[in-house]
PDB file of C-alpha atoms in Angstrom:
ATOM      1  CA  MET A   5      92.893 100.918 107.153  1.00 94.00           C
ATOM      2  CA  LYS A   6      92.920 101.742 103.295  1.00 97.00           C
ATOM      3  CA  VAL A   7      96.435 101.656 101.958  1.00 98.00           C
ATOM      4  CA  LEU A   8      97.693 102.528  98.335  1.00 98.00           C
ATOM      5  CA  ILE A   9     101.224 101.418  97.532  1.00 98.00           C
ATOM      6  CA  ILE A  10     102.832 103.615  94.879  1.00 96.00           C
ATOM      7  CA  GLY A  11     105.526 101.581  93.022  1.00 94.00           C
ATOM      8  CA  ALA A  12     104.398  98.206  94.022  1.00 94.00           C
ATOM      9  CA  SER A  13     106.091  96.267  91.209  1.00 92.00           C
ATOM     10  CA  GLY A  14     109.615  97.119  92.744  1.00 92.00           C
ATOM     11  CA  LEU A  15     111.539  95.245  95.326  1.00 94.00           C
ATOM     12  CA  VAL A  16     110.450  97.084  98.554  1.00 96.00           C
ATOM     13  CA  GLY A  17     107.143  98.012  97.181  1.00 96.00           C
ATOM     14  CA  GLY A  18     106.348  94.412  96.210  1.00 95.00           C
ATOM     15  CA  GLU A  19     107.375  93.159  99.692  1.00 96.00           C
ATOM     16  CA  CYS A  20     105.144  95.741 101.224  1.00 97.00           C
ATOM     17  CA  TYR A  21     102.096  94.693  98.986  1.00 96.00           C
ATOM     18  CA  ARG A  22     102.590  91.109 100.154  1.00 96.00           C
ATOM     19  CA  VAL A  23     103.001  91.675 103.878  1.00 96.00           C
ATOM     20  CA  PHE A  24     100.374  94.478 104.106  1.00 97.00           C
ATOM     21  CA  SER A  25      97.864  92.390 101.937  1.00 95.00           C
ATOM     22  CA  SER A  26      98.119  89.611 104.594  1.00 94.00           C
ATOM     23  CA  LEU A  27      95.913  91.790 107.152  1.00 95.00           C
ATOM     24  CA  THR A  28      92.424  90.853 106.518  1.00 93.00           C
ATOM     25  CA  SER A  29      91.357  94.009 108.061  1.00 94.00           C
ATOM     26  CA  TRP A  30      93.328  96.378 105.543  1.00 96.00           C
ATOM     27  CA  GLN A  31      92.215  97.293 102.209  1.00 97.00           C
ATOM     28  CA  VAL A  32      95.519  97.331 100.171  1.00 97.00           C
ATOM     29  CA  ALA A  33      96.106  98.351  96.516  1.00 97.00           C
ATOM     30  CA  GLY A  34      99.327  98.851  94.456  1.00 96.00           C
ATOM     31  CA  SER A  35     100.293 100.679  91.411  1.00 94.00           C
ATOM     32  CA  TYR A  36     102.988 100.289  88.898  1.00 91.00           C
ATOM     33  CA  PHE A  37     104.594 102.968  86.566  1.00 88.00           C
ATOM     34  CA  GLY A  38     106.904 101.162  84.039  1.00 80.00           C
ATOM     35  CA  PHE A  39     106.556  97.492  84.870  1.00 80.00           C
ATOM     36  CA  ALA A  40     103.289  96.028  84.668  1.00 77.00           C
ATOM     37  CA  LEU A  41     101.870  93.260  86.875  1.00 86.00           C
ATOM     38  CA  PRO A  42      98.411  91.858  86.663  1.00 89.00           C
ATOM     39  CA  HIS A  43      97.217  92.669  90.276  1.00 92.00           C
ATOM     40  CA  LEU A  44      98.560  96.315  90.174  1.00 93.00           C
ATOM     41  CA  SER A  45      97.005  99.371  88.758  1.00 94.00           C
ATOM     42  CA  HIS A  46      98.672 101.975  86.491  1.00 93.00           C
ATOM     43  CA  ILE A  47      99.335 105.250  88.041  1.00 93.00           C
ATOM     44  CA  ASN A  48     101.490 107.865  86.118  1.00 92.00           C
ATOM     45  CA  THR A  49     102.816 110.142  88.569  1.00 89.00           C
ATOM     46  CA  LEU A  50     104.349 112.219  85.977  1.00 89.00           C
ATOM     47  CA  GLU A  51     100.922 113.288  84.826  1.00 89.00           C
ATOM     48  CA  ASP A  52      98.727 115.730  86.790  1.00 88.00           C
ATOM     49  CA  GLY A  53      95.429 114.037  87.653  1.00 91.00           C
ATOM     50  CA  SER A  54      96.468 110.510  87.439  1.00 92.00           C
ATOM     51  CA  LEU A  55      96.317 109.692  91.112  1.00 94.00           C
ATOM     52  CA  GLU A  56      92.945 111.540  91.498  1.00 95.00           C
ATOM     53  CA  ARG A  57      91.391 109.616  88.633  1.00 95.00           C
ATOM     54  CA  TRP A  58      92.445 106.269  90.450  1.00 95.00           C
ATOM     55  CA  VAL A  59      90.855 107.336  93.511  1.00 96.00           C
ATOM     56  CA  GLU A  60      87.676 108.179  91.811  1.00 95.00           C
ATOM     57  CA  LYS A  61      87.551 104.511  90.388  1.00 95.00           C
ATOM     58  CA  ASN A  62      88.842 102.969  93.446  1.00 96.00           C
ATOM     59  CA  PHE A  63      89.033 104.415  97.095  1.00 96.00           C
ATOM     60  CA  LEU A  64      90.547 107.264  98.933  1.00 97.00           C
ATOM     61  CA  PRO A  65      93.420 105.861 101.060  1.00 98.00           C
ATOM     62  CA  ASP A  66      94.197 106.594 104.575  1.00 97.00           C
ATOM     63  CA  LEU A  67      97.839 105.829 103.898  1.00 98.00           C
ATOM     64  CA  ILE A  68     100.238 106.125 100.811  1.00 98.00           C
ATOM     65  CA  ILE A  69     103.275 104.206 100.650  1.00 98.00           C
ATOM     66  CA  GLN A  70     105.653 105.789  98.381  1.00 97.00           C
ATOM     67  CA  CYS A  71     108.101 103.466  96.837  1.00 95.00           C
ATOM     68  CA  GLY A  72     108.576 105.061  93.372  1.00 90.00           C
ATOM     69  CA  ALA A  73     111.715 106.772  92.341  1.00 90.00           C
ATOM     70  CA  LEU A  74     114.394 106.851  89.952  1.00 91.00           C
ATOM     71  CA  THR A  75     117.106 104.701  91.502  1.00 91.00           C
ATOM     72  CA  HIS A  76     119.713 104.184  88.964  1.00 94.00           C
ATOM     73  CA  VAL A  77     122.425 106.249  90.817  1.00 96.00           C
ATOM     74  CA  ASP A  78     124.824 106.756  87.924  1.00 97.00           C
ATOM     75  CA  TYR A  79     121.947 107.415  85.410  1.00 97.00           C
ATOM     76  CA  CYS A  80     120.582 110.009  87.914  1.00 98.00           C
ATOM     77  CA  GLU A  81     124.070 111.578  87.844  1.00 98.00           C
ATOM     78  CA  GLN A  82     124.144 111.863  83.964  1.00 98.00           C
ATOM     79  CA  ASN A  83     120.567 112.829  83.758  1.00 98.00           C
ATOM     80  CA  PRO A  84     119.706 115.320  86.549  1.00 97.00           C
ATOM     81  CA  GLU A  85     116.706 116.988  84.970  1.00 97.00           C
ATOM     82  CA  GLU A  86     114.979 113.365  84.530  1.00 97.00           C
ATOM     83  CA  SER A  87     116.189 112.627  88.081  1.00 97.00           C
ATOM     84  CA  PHE A  88     114.319 115.738  89.530  1.00 97.00           C
ATOM     85  CA  LEU A  89     111.164 114.829  87.368  1.00 96.00           C
ATOM     86  CA  LYS A  90     110.961 111.325  88.417  1.00 95.00           C
ATOM     87  CA  THR A  91     112.037 111.574  91.906  1.00 96.00           C
ATOM     88  CA  VAL A  92     111.215 115.102  93.393  1.00 97.00           C
ATOM     89  CA  LEU A  93     108.158 116.339  91.139  1.00 95.00           C
ATOM     90  CA  THR A  94     106.449 112.975  91.013  1.00 94.00           C
ATOM     91  CA  HIS A  95     106.793 112.862  94.998  1.00 96.00           C
ATOM     92  CA  ARG A  96     105.638 116.471  95.259  1.00 95.00           C
ATOM     93  CA  ARG A  97     102.428 115.473  93.412  1.00 95.00           C
ATOM     94  CA  ILE A  98     101.821 112.739  95.973  1.00 96.00           C
ATOM     95  CA  LEU A  99     102.310 115.066  98.836  1.00 97.00           C
ATOM     96  CA  ASP A 100     100.012 117.773  97.353  1.00 96.00           C
ATOM     97  CA  PHE A 101      97.354 115.103  97.163  1.00 96.00           C
ATOM     98  CA  SER A 102      97.845 113.829 100.569  1.00 97.00           C
ATOM     99  CA  LYS A 103      97.885 117.420 102.072  1.00 96.00           C
ATOM    100  CA  LYS A 104      94.523 118.145 100.592  1.00 96.00           C
ATOM    101  CA  ASN A 105      93.005 114.876 101.718  1.00 97.00           C
ATOM    102  CA  ASN A 106      94.812 114.473 105.078  1.00 96.00           C
ATOM    103  CA  ILE A 107      96.747 111.226 103.976  1.00 98.00           C
ATOM    104  CA  LYS A 108      99.841 109.992 105.846  1.00 98.00           C
ATOM    105  CA  VAL A 109     102.679 109.305 103.525  1.00 98.00           C
ATOM    106  CA  VAL A 110     105.533 106.889 104.157  1.00 98.00           C
ATOM    107  CA  MET A 111     108.417 107.530 101.792  1.00 98.00           C
ATOM    108  CA  TYR A 112     111.668 105.267 101.501  1.00 98.00           C
ATOM    109  CA  SER A 113     114.972 107.094 101.206  1.00 98.00           C
ATOM    110  CA  THR A 114     118.652 106.177 101.392  1.00 98.00           C
ATOM    111  CA  ASP A 115     122.020 106.263 102.971  1.00 98.00           C
ATOM    112  CA  TYR A 116     123.279 108.342  99.836  1.00 98.00           C
ATOM    113  CA  VAL A 117     122.008 111.519 101.821  1.00 98.00           C
ATOM    114  CA  PHE A 118     125.229 111.140 103.715  1.00 98.00           C
ATOM    115  CA  ASP A 119     128.730 111.576 102.640  1.00 98.00           C
ATOM    116  CA  GLY A 120     130.101 108.367 103.741  1.00 97.00           C
ATOM    117  CA  LYS A 121     132.918 109.882 105.692  1.00 97.00           C
ATOM    118  CA  SER A 122     131.700 108.437 109.224  1.00 94.00           C
ATOM    119  CA  GLY A 123     129.147 106.041 108.628  1.00 94.00           C
ATOM    120  CA  PRO A 124     127.165 103.798 109.453  1.00 97.00           C
ATOM    121  CA  TYR A 125     124.627 106.434 110.259  1.00 98.00           C
ATOM    122  CA  LEU A 126     122.046 107.489 112.871  1.00 98.00           C
ATOM    123  CA  GLU A 127     119.176 109.424 112.092  1.00 98.00           C
ATOM    124  CA  SER A 128     120.935 112.541 114.155  1.00 97.00           C
ATOM    125  CA  HIS A 129     123.777 112.780 111.729  1.00 97.00           C
ATOM    126  CA  PRO A 130     123.424 115.612 109.428  1.00 98.00           C
ATOM    127  CA  PRO A 131     122.815 114.828 105.703  1.00 98.00           C
ATOM    128  CA  ASN A 132     125.562 115.864 103.205  1.00 98.00           C
ATOM    129  CA  PRO A 133     124.716 114.070  99.980  1.00 98.00           C
ATOM    130  CA  LEU A 134     127.611 113.742  97.311  1.00 97.00           C
ATOM    131  CA  SER A 135     125.357 112.884  94.173  1.00 98.00           C
ATOM    132  CA  VAL A 136     122.324 114.065  92.348  1.00 98.00           C
ATOM    133  CA  TYR A 137     120.340 110.918  93.348  1.00 98.00           C
ATOM    134  CA  GLY A 138     121.326 111.721  97.095  1.00 98.00           C
ATOM    135  CA  ARG A 139     120.368 115.453  96.767  1.00 98.00           C
ATOM    136  CA  HIS A 140     117.020 114.641  95.207  1.00 98.00           C
ATOM    137  CA  LYS A 141     116.265 111.958  97.701  1.00 98.00           C
ATOM    138  CA  LEU A 142     117.001 114.483 100.599  1.00 98.00           C
ATOM    139  CA  GLN A 143     114.906 116.947  99.073  1.00 98.00           C
ATOM    140  CA  THR A 144     111.916 114.519  98.917  1.00 98.00           C
ATOM    141  CA  GLU A 145     112.686 113.610 102.660  1.00 98.00           C
ATOM    142  CA  GLU A 146     112.526 117.469 103.469  1.00 98.00           C
ATOM    143  CA  GLU A 147     109.443 118.025 101.546  1.00 98.00           C
ATOM    144  CA  THR A 148     107.738 114.964 103.064  1.00 98.00           C
ATOM    145  CA  LEU A 149     108.350 116.073 106.525  1.00 98.00           C
ATOM    146  CA  ALA A 150     107.253 119.772 105.772  1.00 98.00           C
ATOM    147  CA  ALA A 151     104.110 118.667 104.282  1.00 97.00           C
ATOM    148  CA  SER A 152     102.848 117.018 107.349  1.00 97.00           C
ATOM    149  CA  GLY A 153     104.079 116.125 110.925  1.00 96.00           C
ATOM    150  CA  GLN A 154     102.420 112.600 110.435  1.00 97.00           C
ATOM    151  CA  ASN A 155     104.533 111.558 107.625  1.00 98.00           C
ATOM    152  CA  LEU A 156     107.152 108.973 108.083  1.00 98.00           C
ATOM    153  CA  VAL A 157     110.699 108.799 106.113  1.00 98.00           C
ATOM    154  CA  LEU A 158     112.277 105.310 106.111  1.00 98.00           C
ATOM    155  CA  ARG A 159     115.909 105.320 105.196  1.00 98.00           C
ATOM    156  CA  VAL A 160     117.319 102.048 103.719  1.00 98.00           C
ATOM    157  CA  THR A 161     120.329 100.844 101.660  1.00 95.00           C
ATOM    158  CA  ASN A 162     121.535  98.215  99.624  1.00 95.00           C
ATOM    159  CA  VAL A 163     118.187  96.380  99.436  1.00 96.00           C
ATOM    160  CA  TYR A 164     118.101  92.925  98.508  1.00 95.00           C
ATOM    161  CA  GLY A 165     115.481  89.885  98.271  1.00 93.00           C
ATOM    162  CA  LYS A 166     113.002  88.215  96.171  1.00 84.00           C
ATOM    163  CA  GLU A 167     111.877  90.282  93.203  1.00 77.00           C
ATOM    164  CA  VAL A 168     110.114  89.475  89.880  1.00 75.00           C
ATOM    165  CA  ARG A 169     112.622  91.141  87.816  1.00 76.00           C
ATOM    166  CA  GLY A 170     115.486  90.210  89.819  1.00 71.00           C
ATOM    167  CA  LYS A 171     117.191  93.762  89.656  1.00 78.00           C
ATOM    168  CA  ASN A 172     118.942  93.623  92.860  1.00 89.00           C
ATOM    169  CA  PHE A 173     122.543  92.614  93.232  1.00 92.00           C
ATOM    170  CA  VAL A 174     122.183  89.698  95.328  1.00 93.00           C
ATOM    171  CA  ALA A 175     119.433  88.497  93.412  1.00 91.00           C
ATOM    172  CA  ARG A 176     121.404  88.641  90.119  1.00 93.00           C
ATOM    173  CA  ILE A 177     124.084  86.842  91.593  1.00 94.00           C
ATOM    174  CA  ILE A 178     121.869  84.028  93.012  1.00 93.00           C
ATOM    175  CA  GLN A 179     120.111  83.661  89.570  1.00 91.00           C
ATOM    176  CA  GLN A 180     123.559  83.188  87.948  1.00 94.00           C
ATOM    177  CA  ILE A 181     124.266  80.565  90.340  1.00 94.00           C
ATOM    178  CA  GLN A 182     121.066  78.793  89.856  1.00 91.00           C
ATOM    179  CA  GLU A 183     121.784  78.908  86.027  1.00 93.00           C
ATOM    180  CA  LYS A 184     125.218  77.544  86.812  1.00 93.00           C
ATOM    181  CA  LYS A 185     126.919  80.297  84.805  1.00 94.00           C
ATOM    182  CA  HIS A 186     130.631  81.419  85.283  1.00 96.00           C
ATOM    183  CA  ILE A 187     130.286  84.645  87.259  1.00 96.00           C
ATOM    184  CA  HIS A 188     132.789  87.340  86.770  1.00 96.00           C
ATOM    185  CA  LEU A 189     132.582  90.461  89.286  1.00 96.00           C
ATOM    186  CA  ARG A 190     134.502  93.611  89.557  1.00 96.00           C
ATOM    187  CA  LEU A 191     133.435  95.050  92.931  1.00 96.00           C
ATOM    188  CA  PRO A 192     134.604  98.171  94.854  1.00 97.00           C
ATOM    189  CA  ILE A 193     136.272  97.119  98.259  1.00 97.00           C
ATOM    190  CA  ASP A 194     136.152 100.363  99.580  1.00 96.00           C
ATOM    191  CA  GLN A 195     132.318 100.832  99.576  1.00 97.00           C
ATOM    192  CA  TYR A 196     130.466  99.880 102.854  1.00 97.00           C
ATOM    193  CA  SER A 197     126.855  99.542 103.775  1.00 97.00           C
ATOM    194  CA  THR A 198     124.230  97.473 105.659  1.00 97.00           C
ATOM    195  CA  PRO A 199     122.286  95.278 103.263  1.00 97.00           C
ATOM    196  CA  ALA A 200     118.807  94.831 104.287  1.00 97.00           C
ATOM    197  CA  ASN A 201     116.277  92.183 103.249  1.00 96.00           C
ATOM    198  CA  ALA A 202     113.370  93.882 101.651  1.00 96.00           C
ATOM    199  CA  ALA A 203     110.898  91.501 103.527  1.00 96.00           C
ATOM    200  CA  ASP A 204     112.426  92.789 106.752  1.00 97.00           C
ATOM    201  CA  ILE A 205     111.905  96.405 105.458  1.00 98.00           C
ATOM    202  CA  ALA A 206     108.353  95.603 104.918  1.00 98.00           C
ATOM    203  CA  SER A 207     107.605  94.012 108.319  1.00 98.00           C
ATOM    204  CA  ALA A 208     109.563  96.822 110.021  1.00 98.00           C
ATOM    205  CA  SER A 209     107.537  99.292 108.191  1.00 98.00           C
ATOM    206  CA  LEU A 210     104.357  97.637 109.097  1.00 98.00           C
ATOM    207  CA  ASN A 211     105.430  97.745 112.896  1.00 98.00           C
ATOM    208  CA  LEU A 212     105.975 101.603 112.626  1.00 98.00           C
ATOM    209  CA  ILE A 213     102.781 102.221 110.678  1.00 98.00           C
ATOM    210  CA  LYS A 214     100.823 100.507 113.442  1.00 97.00           C
ATOM    211  CA  ILE A 215     102.092 102.695 116.345  1.00 98.00           C
ATOM    212  CA  GLY A 216     101.698 105.667 114.277  1.00 97.00           C
ATOM    213  CA  ALA A 217     105.359 106.674 113.891  1.00 98.00           C
ATOM    214  CA  GLN A 218     106.444 109.852 112.483  1.00 98.00           C
ATOM    215  CA  GLY A 219     109.656 111.684 111.299  1.00 98.00           C
ATOM    216  CA  ILE A 220     112.797 109.617 110.273  1.00 98.00           C
ATOM    217  CA  TYR A 221     113.757 106.112 111.007  1.00 98.00           C
ATOM    218  CA  HIS A 222     116.726 104.022 109.718  1.00 98.00           C
ATOM    219  CA  LEU A 223     116.055 100.344 108.947  1.00 98.00           C
ATOM    220  CA  ALA A 224     119.158  98.324 108.337  1.00 97.00           C
ATOM    221  CA  GLY A 225     120.316  94.594 108.373  1.00 93.00           C
ATOM    222  CA  THR A 226     122.659  92.822 110.749  1.00 90.00           C
ATOM    223  CA  ASP A 227     125.595  93.091 108.263  1.00 95.00           C
ATOM    224  CA  TYR A 228     128.193  95.684 107.740  1.00 97.00           C
ATOM    225  CA  MET A 229     130.407  94.921 104.717  1.00 97.00           C
ATOM    226  CA  ASN A 230     131.812  96.097 101.506  1.00 97.00           C
ATOM    227  CA  ARG A 231     130.583  95.145  98.125  1.00 97.00           C
ATOM    228  CA  VAL A 232     133.404  92.414  97.808  1.00 97.00           C
ATOM    229  CA  GLU A 233     132.296  90.934 101.220  1.00 97.00           C
ATOM    230  CA  LEU A 234     128.672  91.048 100.049  1.00 97.00           C
ATOM    231  CA  GLY A 235     129.328  89.069  96.871  1.00 96.00           C
ATOM    232  CA  LEU A 236     131.636  86.645  98.583  1.00 97.00           C
ATOM    233  CA  THR A 237     128.983  85.998 101.485  1.00 96.00           C
ATOM    234  CA  VAL A 238     126.356  85.112  98.845  1.00 95.00           C
ATOM    235  CA  LEU A 239     128.711  82.838  96.794  1.00 96.00           C
ATOM    236  CA  ARG A 240     130.254  81.025  99.646  1.00 95.00           C
ATOM    237  CA  SER A 241     126.941  80.524 101.407  1.00 94.00           C
ATOM    238  CA  MET A 242     125.642  78.680  98.381  1.00 93.00           C
ATOM    239  CA  GLY A 243     128.784  76.643  98.028  1.00 92.00           C
ATOM    240  CA  TYR A 244     129.559  78.037  94.588  1.00 93.00           C
ATOM    241  CA  THR A 245     132.921  78.090  93.253  1.00 94.00           C
ATOM    242  CA  ASN A 246     132.602  78.873  89.409  1.00 95.00           C
ATOM    243  CA  TYR A 247     133.410  82.483  89.802  1.00 95.00           C
ATOM    244  CA  GLU A 248     136.074  85.224  89.413  1.00 96.00           C
ATOM    245  CA  LEU A 249     135.902  88.218  91.748  1.00 96.00           C
ATOM    246  CA  VAL A 250     138.205  91.195  91.238  1.00 96.00           C
ATOM    247  CA  ALA A 251     138.487  93.739  94.235  1.00 97.00           C
ATOM    248  CA  MET A 252     138.880  97.302  93.043  1.00 95.00           C
ATOM    249  CA  GLU A 253     138.991 100.845  94.397  1.00 96.00           C
ATOM    250  CA  SER A 254     136.133 102.738  93.644  1.00 95.00           C
ATOM    251  CA  GLN A 255     138.247 105.320  91.862  1.00 94.00           C
ATOM    252  CA  ALA A 256     139.267 102.751  89.208  1.00 95.00           C
ATOM    253  CA  LEU A 257     135.606 101.747  88.378  1.00 93.00           C
ATOM    254  CA  GLY A 258     134.919 105.037  86.878  1.00 93.00           C
ATOM    255  CA  GLN A 259     131.132 105.216  88.199  1.00 95.00           C
ATOM    256  CA  PRO A 260     129.867 108.677  87.357  1.00 97.00           C
ATOM    257  CA  ALA A 261     128.164 109.214  90.609  1.00 97.00           C
ATOM    258  CA  PRO A 262     130.293 109.648  93.948  1.00 96.00           C
ATOM    259  CA  ARG A 263     129.464 106.983  96.564  1.00 96.00           C
ATOM    260  CA  PRO A 264     129.405 107.509 100.270  1.00 97.00           C
ATOM    261  CA  LEU A 265     132.154 104.984 100.895  1.00 97.00           C
ATOM    262  CA  PHE A 266     131.759 104.586 104.578  1.00 97.00           C
ATOM    263  CA  GLY A 267     127.810 104.505 104.291  1.00 97.00           C
ATOM    264  CA  GLY A 268     125.236 102.250 106.003  1.00 97.00           C
ATOM    265  CA  LEU A 269     122.653 102.937 108.645  1.00 98.00           C
ATOM    266  CA  ILE A 270     122.277 102.071 112.295  1.00 98.00           C
ATOM    267  CA  ALA A 271     118.793 101.027 113.166  1.00 97.00           C
ATOM    268  CA  HIS A 272     118.985 101.947 116.910  1.00 96.00           C
ATOM    269  CA  LYS A 273     115.900 104.227 117.075  1.00 98.00           C
ATOM    270  CA  PHE A 274     113.726 101.444 115.610  1.00 98.00           C
ATOM    271  CA  LYS A 275     115.152  98.850 117.953  1.00 97.00           C
ATOM    272  CA  ARG A 276     114.587 100.944 120.982  1.00 97.00           C
ATOM    273  CA  VAL A 277     110.933 100.680 120.070  1.00 98.00           C
ATOM    274  CA  PHE A 278     111.017  97.170 118.745  1.00 98.00           C
ATOM    275  CA  PRO A 279     113.811  95.466 120.696  1.00 97.00           C
ATOM    276  CA  ASP A 280     112.719  91.816 119.739  1.00 97.00           C
ATOM    277  CA  PHE A 281     112.754  92.455 116.014  1.00 97.00           C
ATOM    278  CA  VAL A 282     115.631  90.747 114.349  1.00 95.00           C
ATOM    279  CA  PHE A 283     116.771  91.697 110.929  1.00 96.00           C
ATOM    280  CA  SER A 284     118.235  88.879 108.936  1.00 93.00           C
ATOM    281  CA  SER A 285     121.646  88.490 107.272  1.00 95.00           C
ATOM    282  CA  VAL A 286     122.838  88.265 103.828  1.00 94.00           C
ATOM    283  CA  GLN A 287     124.108  84.658 104.559  1.00 94.00           C
ATOM    284  CA  SER A 288     120.692  83.499 106.164  1.00 93.00           C
ATOM    285  CA  PHE A 289     119.026  84.679 102.934  1.00 91.00           C
ATOM    286  CA  ALA A 290     121.284  82.769 100.784  1.00 90.00           C
ATOM    287  CA  LEU A 291     121.058  79.737 102.774  1.00 90.00           C
ATOM    288  CA  SER A 292     117.344  79.883 102.712  1.00 88.00           C
ATOM    289  CA  VAL A 293     117.353  80.110  98.885  1.00 84.00           C
ATOM    290  CA  MET A 294     119.593  77.234  98.562  1.00 76.00           C
ATOM    291  CA  GLN A 295     117.671  75.028 100.826  1.00 75.00           C
ATOM    292  CA  LYS A 296     114.639  75.698  98.833  1.00 73.00           C
ATOM    293  CA  ASP A 297     116.608  74.708  95.588  1.00 63.00           C
ATOM    294  CA  VAL A 298     117.482  71.415  96.934  1.00 45.00           C
TER     295      VAL A 298
END
């Protein structure tokens, strides 16, 4: 199997690169767009022909894992044209290339395709995005499935884990704990989700790819919690007390993009196929980091 991971310098892409590269029978390469890493190639998906030029120099993949997109929700809300360009149009280039060369595409989406009125959600629930980011991710989903029946859409949310840049919420808290900083958090108490470890997402993705899965699957952790509970779980699991946490309603935070308040995902479809797969919890992740630091 020859695999190209677009956006392999990000959290999910990086874990996919690590997990997939461990398979000696697979040839795996990764690309970056804005954040360079020495083991990755640069592919500018904003530019026509960039993907084709990479293939000419390297190999034609059997599978493309698409992890690249503009994911800053509030920035997308305030810059819809850029969001469309970096999420929808870039993905469309990848789909056009894959259709011409009969390449399977796996893309990652989000629970922001739902309105958050009745989550957590199954794949059968009808999407109803509230934000620019959610609408653009839904559009990429629809175009992915329309491009080929073999393609796979994996919805995830509130992803955390080890990351070179430490951008994710959980990683940022852990870094501040490790640096023994005073932590001040203002968090919404009314935004619920199912946080997922990026390492679990990569392993679950590999399982689905190996069986030739198609369509939409939800991947979700074992927790269902609001952002206050998420922050407290990390802080308390690591025994950290030098913090101040203020719980607020979303409306008081003044976030430009509306959030699906009762969001989150249910991975029942995936678990029916892989009943022995156990997603980790936020607490177990925080404890594992603490144990390594001791």
